């Protein structure tokens, strides 16, 4: 009896329910009959799989055992308080070369000059950067302009067009004849060795010794610092975008604070900003780092205010140009009132499309935010309030009177109204439940989350706790109910294979091919998390092709230990599938693996190649299987 009690105390179920925070049971009467599956609790083992599938970007080797040892409740508390969880030191090592991620907005402009700055320097009307190395970059780019034939003042200048120029540097001054021959005719691994051997002080000279197409061809083979220099010599602002995407992928793969990374992804998507809209190419790193990341488990009002004041959001939705009509009276170039931010603030950021607002409310909200703009680049390009262009008249927003003469406080009052509105509590709770539980989450859960939102003043950590300690989250209705987005699929595949990622550049390209280019959703809606958005025959085929390429080590910058799979696949191919999935594959996946291994083309190969191919084939088919596509 005593032994039985001791074992019970150590079980994951008891650990998750013994303390003050208990997983609540769901009664069938709590929801309409269509949601009956959300009243059926998962087994203790399935709860562990559910935790890793929904609250991480996918399990890595050993994660399931570690979760068993830690206990479900303690693990949940760690993920809900990421500031107390030690970070993976390998992540810092991988992020270190991505220098633009740590820069201020002003520093980003300066260190990665846009083509117009280079053109201005070439014409003698611009200012050179202070940094000596960057000054040299701008001078070299500008010098290329001066070699061209004179152009009309109004003509467009392309700083990356070098077909008509003489190269200033020669490969023979940097590499040996043998190394040059390898770059021209060698195998990919041989080329990587040559590129990795180029001293840091010669990287820029090497970049300038190549034509633009040659540089682009070497992107995938170059170590991260050299690739950044090659890119810098062609289009400096693209380095910022590449760093941003790579950083996101690396954090998702390596961070120990997995729930935090999922929430950063969720909230960025909720407050979406499109990377390729003008100045947002420079504003987005600070937006994610300083606006989104610090607030994902804080108060919703603080997050809402941070996005409202963010230069990235102000530029994306054009509020930086929105002015009171009377302020435009004497301007040659009329700007007027812009409703974009006011509309998206109500429809997408807070109340939801059915939140009870009218077109009149949109206009009144837009009036409240006139004067919320962006400071001049010389002042740092941060948030600035310009009272001269603010609409100082009285406003009425959702039945709340905002008196005249409020200035910037008009916008602050709107944010207060919206952050504490019951429709906002329900809409945010619904969006979170749709992302983490099911496309059509049970009303009982959404209502409890909304009640927590209202009672806590929009405390997002408490709202997440309500969801994560709900019976609905740990139910048959939620289990395997969500299809992975391309981003989730790619990252989970890398994590499941325990791959070593030295460069995420090609993974970024894969995401574009799979339909989810990072930071490049044009519409303010962000990417949908609904299953229907990502399920089609073509999309599943693309996912399978990526899975097979990864398993065969054909994604540059990503290395999987194929040799470790060979023994498992040779003795029992299905055991390799089980190891990747951390549970037995479905009958459908078993049949697909067995049929592929029995295929004549594979059987015709010599035994050595067949054994090597067998492990990669099983791994690839498993990563492309229907059960791996679900979380």
PDB file of N, CA and C in Angstrom, residues 269-339:
ATOM      1  N   UNK A 269       2.154  38.079 -34.920  1.00  0.00           N
ATOM      2  CA  UNK A 269       1.161  37.816 -35.955  1.00  0.00           C
ATOM      3  C   UNK A 269      -0.132  38.581 -35.684  1.00  0.00           C
ATOM      4  N   UNK A 270      -0.496  38.690 -34.414  1.00  0.00           N
ATOM      5  CA  UNK A 270      -1.714  39.424 -34.043  1.00  0.00           C
ATOM      6  C   UNK A 270      -1.564  40.911 -34.376  1.00  0.00           C
ATOM      7  N   UNK A 271      -0.407  41.460 -34.071  1.00  0.00           N
ATOM      8  CA  UNK A 271      -0.102  42.866 -34.387  1.00  0.00           C
ATOM      9  C   UNK A 271       0.833  42.911 -35.591  1.00  0.00           C
ATOM     10  N   UNK A 272       0.402  42.297 -36.676  1.00  0.00           N
ATOM     11  CA  UNK A 272       1.294  42.091 -37.818  1.00  0.00           C
ATOM     12  C   UNK A 272       1.774  43.402 -38.443  1.00  0.00           C
ATOM     13  N   UNK A 273       3.039  43.394 -38.858  1.00  0.00           N
ATOM     14  CA  UNK A 273       3.641  44.479 -39.635  1.00  0.00           C
ATOM     15  C   UNK A 273       4.392  43.835 -40.799  1.00  0.00           C
ATOM     16  N   UNK A 274       4.227  44.389 -41.980  1.00  0.00           N
ATOM     17  CA  UNK A 274       4.826  43.833 -43.201  1.00  0.00           C
ATOM     18  C   UNK A 274       6.240  44.367 -43.397  1.00  0.00           C
ATOM     19  N   UNK A 275       7.190  43.456 -43.466  1.00  0.00           N
ATOM     20  CA  UNK A 275       8.604  43.815 -43.539  1.00  0.00           C
ATOM     21  C   UNK A 275       8.959  44.660 -44.759  1.00  0.00           C
ATOM     22  N   UNK A 276       8.371  44.368 -45.897  1.00  0.00           N
ATOM     23  CA  UNK A 276       8.823  44.976 -47.148  1.00  0.00           C
ATOM     24  C   UNK A 276       8.168  46.307 -47.463  1.00  0.00           C
ATOM     25  N   UNK A 277       7.504  46.908 -46.494  1.00  0.00           N
ATOM     26  CA  UNK A 277       6.937  48.226 -46.727  1.00  0.00           C
ATOM     27  C   UNK A 277       7.939  49.295 -46.299  1.00  0.00           C
ATOM     28  N   UNK A 278       8.687  49.804 -47.250  1.00  0.00           N
ATOM     29  CA  UNK A 278       9.574  50.936 -47.022  1.00  0.00           C
ATOM     30  C   UNK A 278      10.429  50.841 -45.772  1.00  0.00           C
ATOM     31  N   UNK A 279      10.273  51.831 -44.892  1.00  0.00           N
ATOM     32  CA  UNK A 279      11.122  51.951 -43.707  1.00  0.00           C
ATOM     33  C   UNK A 279      10.980  50.785 -42.742  1.00  0.00           C
ATOM     34  N   UNK A 280       9.900  49.995 -42.854  1.00  0.00           N
ATOM     35  CA  UNK A 280       9.732  48.872 -41.930  1.00  0.00           C
ATOM     36  C   UNK A 280      10.842  47.832 -42.066  1.00  0.00           C
ATOM     37  N   UNK A 281      11.588  47.870 -43.160  1.00  0.00           N
ATOM     38  CA  UNK A 281      12.754  46.986 -43.287  1.00  0.00           C
ATOM     39  C   UNK A 281      13.773  47.270 -42.177  1.00  0.00           C
ATOM     40  N   UNK A 282      13.800  48.500 -41.718  1.00  0.00           N
ATOM     41  CA  UNK A 282      14.738  48.892 -40.654  1.00  0.00           C
ATOM     42  C   UNK A 282      14.074  48.931 -39.285  1.00  0.00           C
ATOM     43  N   UNK A 283      12.756  49.080 -39.266  1.00  0.00           N
ATOM     44  CA  UNK A 283      12.043  49.258 -38.002  1.00  0.00           C
ATOM     45  C   UNK A 283      11.636  47.943 -37.350  1.00  0.00           C
ATOM     46  N   UNK A 284      11.571  46.870 -38.130  1.00  0.00           N
ATOM     47  CA  UNK A 284      10.996  45.632 -37.607  1.00  0.00           C
ATOM     48  C   UNK A 284      11.825  44.929 -36.535  1.00  0.00           C
ATOM     49  N   UNK A 285      13.162  44.895 -36.617  1.00  0.00           N
ATOM     50  CA  UNK A 285      13.907  44.234 -35.538  1.00  0.00           C
ATOM     51  C   UNK A 285      13.615  44.830 -34.162  1.00  0.00           C
ATOM     52  N   UNK A 286      13.592  46.146 -34.074  1.00  0.00           N
ATOM     53  CA  UNK A 286      13.287  46.785 -32.789  1.00  0.00           C
ATOM     54  C   UNK A 286      11.839  46.537 -32.394  1.00  0.00           C
ATOM     55  N   UNK A 287      10.942  46.444 -33.368  1.00  0.00           N
ATOM     56  CA  UNK A 287       9.531  46.186 -33.083  1.00  0.00           C
ATOM     57  C   UNK A 287       9.352  44.847 -32.377  1.00  0.00           C
ATOM     58  N   UNK A 288       9.930  43.801 -32.934  1.00  0.00           N
ATOM     59  CA  UNK A 288       9.792  42.489 -32.297  1.00  0.00           C
ATOM     60  C   UNK A 288      10.546  42.432 -30.971  1.00  0.00           C
ATOM     61  N   UNK A 289      11.742  42.999 -30.939  1.00  0.00           N
ATOM     62  CA  UNK A 289      12.597  42.917 -29.746  1.00  0.00           C
ATOM     63  C   UNK A 289      12.069  43.766 -28.597  1.00  0.00           C
ATOM     64  N   UNK A 290      11.672  44.996 -28.877  1.00  0.00           N
ATOM     65  CA  UNK A 290      11.345  45.950 -27.810  1.00  0.00           C
ATOM     66  C   UNK A 290       9.850  46.150 -27.590  1.00  0.00           C
ATOM     67  N   UNK A 291       9.043  45.846 -28.604  1.00  0.00           N
ATOM     68  CA  UNK A 291       7.603  46.066 -28.492  1.00  0.00           C
ATOM     69  C   UNK A 291       6.855  44.789 -28.168  1.00  0.00           C
ATOM     70  N   UNK A 292       7.134  43.718 -28.904  1.00  0.00           N
ATOM     71  CA  UNK A 292       6.394  42.467 -28.720  1.00  0.00           C
ATOM     72  C   UNK A 292       6.968  41.610 -27.599  1.00  0.00           C
ATOM     73  N   UNK A 293       8.241  41.260 -27.699  1.00  0.00           N
ATOM     74  CA  UNK A 293       8.835  40.267 -26.798  1.00  0.00           C
ATOM     75  C   UNK A 293       8.673  40.586 -25.306  1.00  0.00           C
ATOM     76  N   UNK A 294       8.906  41.807 -24.851  1.00  0.00           N
ATOM     77  CA  UNK A 294       8.837  42.051 -23.397  1.00  0.00           C
ATOM     78  C   UNK A 294       7.430  41.948 -22.805  1.00  0.00           C
ATOM     79  N   UNK A 295       6.383  41.927 -23.643  1.00  0.00           N
ATOM     80  CA  UNK A 295       5.017  42.054 -23.127  1.00  0.00           C
ATOM     81  C   UNK A 295       4.150  40.817 -23.324  1.00  0.00           C
ATOM     82  N   UNK A 296       4.702  39.713 -23.834  1.00  0.00           N
ATOM     83  CA  UNK A 296       3.847  38.587 -24.208  1.00  0.00           C
ATOM     84  C   UNK A 296       3.194  37.907 -23.010  1.00  0.00           C
ATOM     85  N   UNK A 297       3.737  38.078 -21.818  1.00  0.00           N
ATOM     86  CA  UNK A 297       3.131  37.512 -20.615  1.00  0.00           C
ATOM     87  C   UNK A 297       2.826  38.608 -19.595  1.00  0.00           C
ATOM     88  N   UNK A 298       2.700  39.828 -20.072  1.00  0.00           N
ATOM     89  CA  UNK A 298       2.385  40.955 -19.197  1.00  0.00           C
ATOM     90  C   UNK A 298       0.938  41.382 -19.344  1.00  0.00           C
ATOM     91  N   UNK A 299       0.677  42.667 -19.124  1.00  0.00           N
ATOM     92  CA  UNK A 299      -0.671  43.201 -19.249  1.00  0.00           C
ATOM     93  C   UNK A 299      -0.962  43.566 -20.715  1.00  0.00           C
ATOM     94  N   UNK A 300      -2.153  43.238 -21.152  1.00  0.00           N
ATOM     95  CA  UNK A 300      -2.511  43.508 -22.541  1.00  0.00           C
ATOM     96  C   UNK A 300      -2.440  44.998 -22.860  1.00  0.00           C
ATOM     97  N   UNK A 301      -2.830  45.841 -21.917  1.00  0.00           N
ATOM     98  CA  UNK A 301      -2.777  47.283 -22.170  1.00  0.00           C
ATOM     99  C   UNK A 301      -1.357  47.726 -22.499  1.00  0.00           C
ATOM    100  N   UNK A 302      -0.373  47.212 -21.776  1.00  0.00           N
ATOM    101  CA  UNK A 302       1.017  47.598 -22.022  1.00  0.00           C
ATOM    102  C   UNK A 302       1.462  47.171 -23.421  1.00  0.00           C
ATOM    103  N   UNK A 303       1.033  45.989 -23.835  1.00  0.00           N
ATOM    104  CA  UNK A 303       1.359  45.518 -25.184  1.00  0.00           C
ATOM    105  C   UNK A 303       0.658  46.371 -26.233  1.00  0.00           C
ATOM    106  N   UNK A 304      -0.588  46.698 -25.978  1.00  0.00           N
ATOM    107  CA  UNK A 304      -1.355  47.519 -26.914  1.00  0.00           C
ATOM    108  C   UNK A 304      -0.742  48.910 -27.053  1.00  0.00           C
ATOM    109  N   UNK A 305      -0.347  49.492 -25.936  1.00  0.00           N
ATOM    110  CA  UNK A 305       0.287  50.815 -25.960  1.00  0.00           C
ATOM    111  C   UNK A 305       1.623  50.764 -26.689  1.00  0.00           C
ATOM    112  N   UNK A 306       2.395  49.729 -26.424  1.00  0.00           N
ATOM    113  CA  UNK A 306       3.705  49.604 -27.074  1.00  0.00           C
ATOM    114  C   UNK A 306       3.560  49.495 -28.586  1.00  0.00           C
ATOM    115  N   UNK A 307       2.557  48.756 -29.066  1.00  0.00           N
ATOM    116  CA  UNK A 307       2.358  48.650 -30.515  1.00  0.00           C
ATOM    117  C   UNK A 307       1.847  49.966 -31.096  1.00  0.00           C
ATOM    118  N   UNK A 308       0.994  50.666 -30.351  1.00  0.00           N
ATOM    119  CA  UNK A 308       0.448  51.940 -30.840  1.00  0.00           C
ATOM    120  C   UNK A 308       1.542  52.983 -31.010  1.00  0.00           C
ATOM    121  N   UNK A 309       2.559  52.934 -30.148  1.00  0.00           N
ATOM    122  CA  UNK A 309       3.642  53.905 -30.200  1.00  0.00           C
ATOM    123  C   UNK A 309       4.828  53.430 -31.045  1.00  0.00           C
ATOM    124  N   UNK A 310       4.747  52.221 -31.536  1.00  0.00           N
ATOM    125  CA  UNK A 310       5.877  51.668 -32.282  1.00  0.00           C
ATOM    126  C   UNK A 310       6.017  52.336 -33.644  1.00  0.00           C
ATOM    127  N   UNK A 311       7.212  52.825 -33.999  1.00  0.00           N
ATOM    128  CA  UNK A 311       7.429  53.377 -35.347  1.00  0.00           C
ATOM    129  C   UNK A 311       7.068  52.387 -36.451  1.00  0.00           C
ATOM    130  N   UNK A 312       7.295  51.091 -36.195  1.00  0.00           N
ATOM    131  CA  UNK A 312       6.976  50.087 -37.213  1.00  0.00           C
ATOM    132  C   UNK A 312       5.482  50.061 -37.503  1.00  0.00           C
ATOM    133  N   UNK A 313       4.652  50.079 -36.462  1.00  0.00           N
ATOM    134  CA  UNK A 313       3.205  50.074 -36.643  1.00  0.00           C
ATOM    135  C   UNK A 313       2.718  51.415 -37.188  1.00  0.00           C
ATOM    136  N   UNK A 314       3.274  52.495 -36.685  1.00  0.00           N
ATOM    137  CA  UNK A 314       2.883  53.819 -37.164  1.00  0.00           C
ATOM    138  C   UNK A 314       3.145  53.963 -38.662  1.00  0.00           C
ATOM    139  N   UNK A 315       4.259  53.395 -39.120  1.00  0.00           N
ATOM    140  CA  UNK A 315       4.593  53.476 -40.547  1.00  0.00           C
ATOM    141  C   UNK A 315       3.737  52.509 -41.357  1.00  0.00           C
ATOM    142  N   UNK A 316       3.585  51.290 -40.866  1.00  0.00           N
ATOM    143  CA  UNK A 316       2.866  50.250 -41.616  1.00  0.00           C
ATOM    144  C   UNK A 316       1.417  50.657 -41.885  1.00  0.00           C
ATOM    145  N   UNK A 317       0.741  51.168 -40.858  1.00  0.00           N
ATOM    146  CA  UNK A 317      -0.669  51.537 -41.020  1.00  0.00           C
ATOM    147  C   UNK A 317      -0.854  53.037 -41.240  1.00  0.00           C
ATOM    148  N   UNK A 318       0.228  53.717 -41.555  1.00  0.00           N
ATOM    149  CA  UNK A 318       0.190  55.109 -42.049  1.00  0.00           C
ATOM    150  C   UNK A 318      -0.246  56.142 -41.029  1.00  0.00           C
ATOM    151  N   UNK A 319      -0.315  55.775 -39.737  1.00  0.00           N
ATOM    152  CA  UNK A 319      -0.768  56.772 -38.763  1.00  0.00           C
ATOM    153  C   UNK A 319       0.245  57.902 -38.591  1.00  0.00           C
ATOM    154  N   UNK A 320       1.482  57.654 -38.948  1.00  0.00           N
ATOM    155  CA  UNK A 320       2.505  58.693 -38.796  1.00  0.00           C
ATOM    156  C   UNK A 320       2.211  59.910 -39.679  1.00  0.00           C
ATOM    157  N   UNK A 321       1.395  59.709 -40.705  1.00  0.00           N
ATOM    158  CA  UNK A 321       1.036  60.812 -41.601  1.00  0.00           C
ATOM    159  C   UNK A 321      -0.361  61.363 -41.321  1.00  0.00           C
ATOM    160  N   UNK A 322      -1.060  60.809 -40.361  1.00  0.00           N
ATOM    161  CA  UNK A 322      -2.437  61.215 -40.096  1.00  0.00           C
ATOM    162  C   UNK A 322      -2.472  62.514 -39.297  1.00  0.00           C
ATOM    163  N   UNK A 323      -3.166  63.510 -39.821  1.00  0.00           N
ATOM    164  CA  UNK A 323      -3.234  64.819 -39.166  1.00  0.00           C
ATOM    165  C   UNK A 323      -4.672  65.320 -39.192  1.00  0.00           C
ATOM    166  N   UNK A 324      -4.971  66.228 -38.282  1.00  0.00           N
ATOM    167  CA  UNK A 324      -6.280  66.855 -38.254  1.00  0.00           C
ATOM    168  C   UNK A 324      -6.491  67.663 -39.536  1.00  0.00           C
ATOM    169  N   UNK A 325      -7.703  67.672 -40.102  1.00  0.00           N
ATOM    170  CA  UNK A 325      -7.946  68.427 -41.347  1.00  0.00           C
ATOM    171  C   UNK A 325      -7.550  69.891 -41.245  1.00  0.00           C
ATOM    172  N   UNK A 326      -7.807  70.510 -40.094  1.00  0.00           N
ATOM    173  CA  UNK A 326      -7.466  71.929 -39.968  1.00  0.00           C
ATOM    174  C   UNK A 326      -5.963  72.161 -39.947  1.00  0.00           C
ATOM    175  N   UNK A 327      -5.194  71.138 -39.521  1.00  0.00           N
ATOM    176  CA  UNK A 327      -3.736  71.266 -39.519  1.00  0.00           C
ATOM    177  C   UNK A 327      -3.176  71.209 -40.932  1.00  0.00           C
ATOM    178  N   UNK A 328      -3.962  70.704 -41.872  1.00  0.00           N
ATOM    179  CA  UNK A 328      -3.526  70.559 -43.258  1.00  0.00           C
ATOM    180  C   UNK A 328      -3.872  71.779 -44.112  1.00  0.00           C
ATOM    181  N   UNK A 329      -4.563  72.712 -43.524  1.00  0.00           N
ATOM    182  CA  UNK A 329      -5.146  73.793 -44.294  1.00  0.00           C
ATOM    183  C   UNK A 329      -4.124  74.569 -45.112  1.00  0.00           C
ATOM    184  N   UNK A 330      -2.955  74.795 -44.508  1.00  0.00           N
ATOM    185  CA  UNK A 330      -1.954  75.640 -45.173  1.00  0.00           C
ATOM    186  C   UNK A 330      -0.793  74.830 -45.747  1.00  0.00           C
ATOM    187  N   UNK A 331      -0.949  73.510 -45.835  1.00  0.00           N
ATOM    188  CA  UNK A 331       0.116  72.672 -46.379  1.00  0.00           C
ATOM    189  C   UNK A 331      -0.046  72.524 -47.886  1.00  0.00           C
ATOM    190  N   UNK A 332       1.075  72.527 -48.587  1.00  0.00           N
ATOM    191  CA  UNK A 332       1.041  72.311 -50.028  1.00  0.00           C
ATOM    192  C   UNK A 332       0.672  70.859 -50.332  1.00  0.00           C
ATOM    193  N   UNK A 333       1.248  69.921 -49.539  1.00  0.00           N
ATOM    194  CA  UNK A 333       0.946  68.494 -49.746  1.00  0.00           C
ATOM    195  C   UNK A 333      -0.021  68.040 -48.659  1.00  0.00           C
ATOM    196  N   UNK A 334      -1.262  67.824 -49.039  1.00  0.00           N
ATOM    197  CA  UNK A 334      -2.293  67.464 -48.081  1.00  0.00           C
ATOM    198  C   UNK A 334      -2.123  66.017 -47.622  1.00  0.00           C
ATOM    199  N   UNK A 335      -2.250  65.827 -46.316  1.00  0.00           N
ATOM    200  CA  UNK A 335      -2.188  64.470 -45.778  1.00  0.00           C
ATOM    201  C   UNK A 335      -3.549  64.038 -45.236  1.00  0.00           C
ATOM    202  N   UNK A 336      -4.133  64.843 -44.363  1.00  0.00           N
ATOM    203  CA  UNK A 336      -5.465  64.554 -43.875  1.00  0.00           C
ATOM    204  C   UNK A 336      -5.525  63.426 -42.868  1.00  0.00           C
ATOM    205  N   UNK A 337      -6.746  63.050 -42.513  1.00  0.00           N
ATOM    206  CA  UNK A 337      -6.992  62.006 -41.522  1.00  0.00           C
ATOM    207  C   UNK A 337      -6.853  60.639 -42.181  1.00  0.00           C
ATOM    208  N   UNK A 338      -6.061  59.750 -41.570  1.00  0.00           N
ATOM    209  CA  UNK A 338      -5.892  58.395 -42.091  1.00  0.00           C
ATOM    210  C   UNK A 338      -6.564  57.413 -41.124  1.00  0.00           C
ATOM    211  N   UNK A 339      -7.473  56.597 -41.640  1.00  0.00           N
ATOM    212  CA  UNK A 339      -8.264  55.708 -40.787  1.00  0.00           C
ATOM    213  C   UNK A 339      -7.677  54.304 -40.650  1.00  0.00           C
TER     214      UNK A 339
END
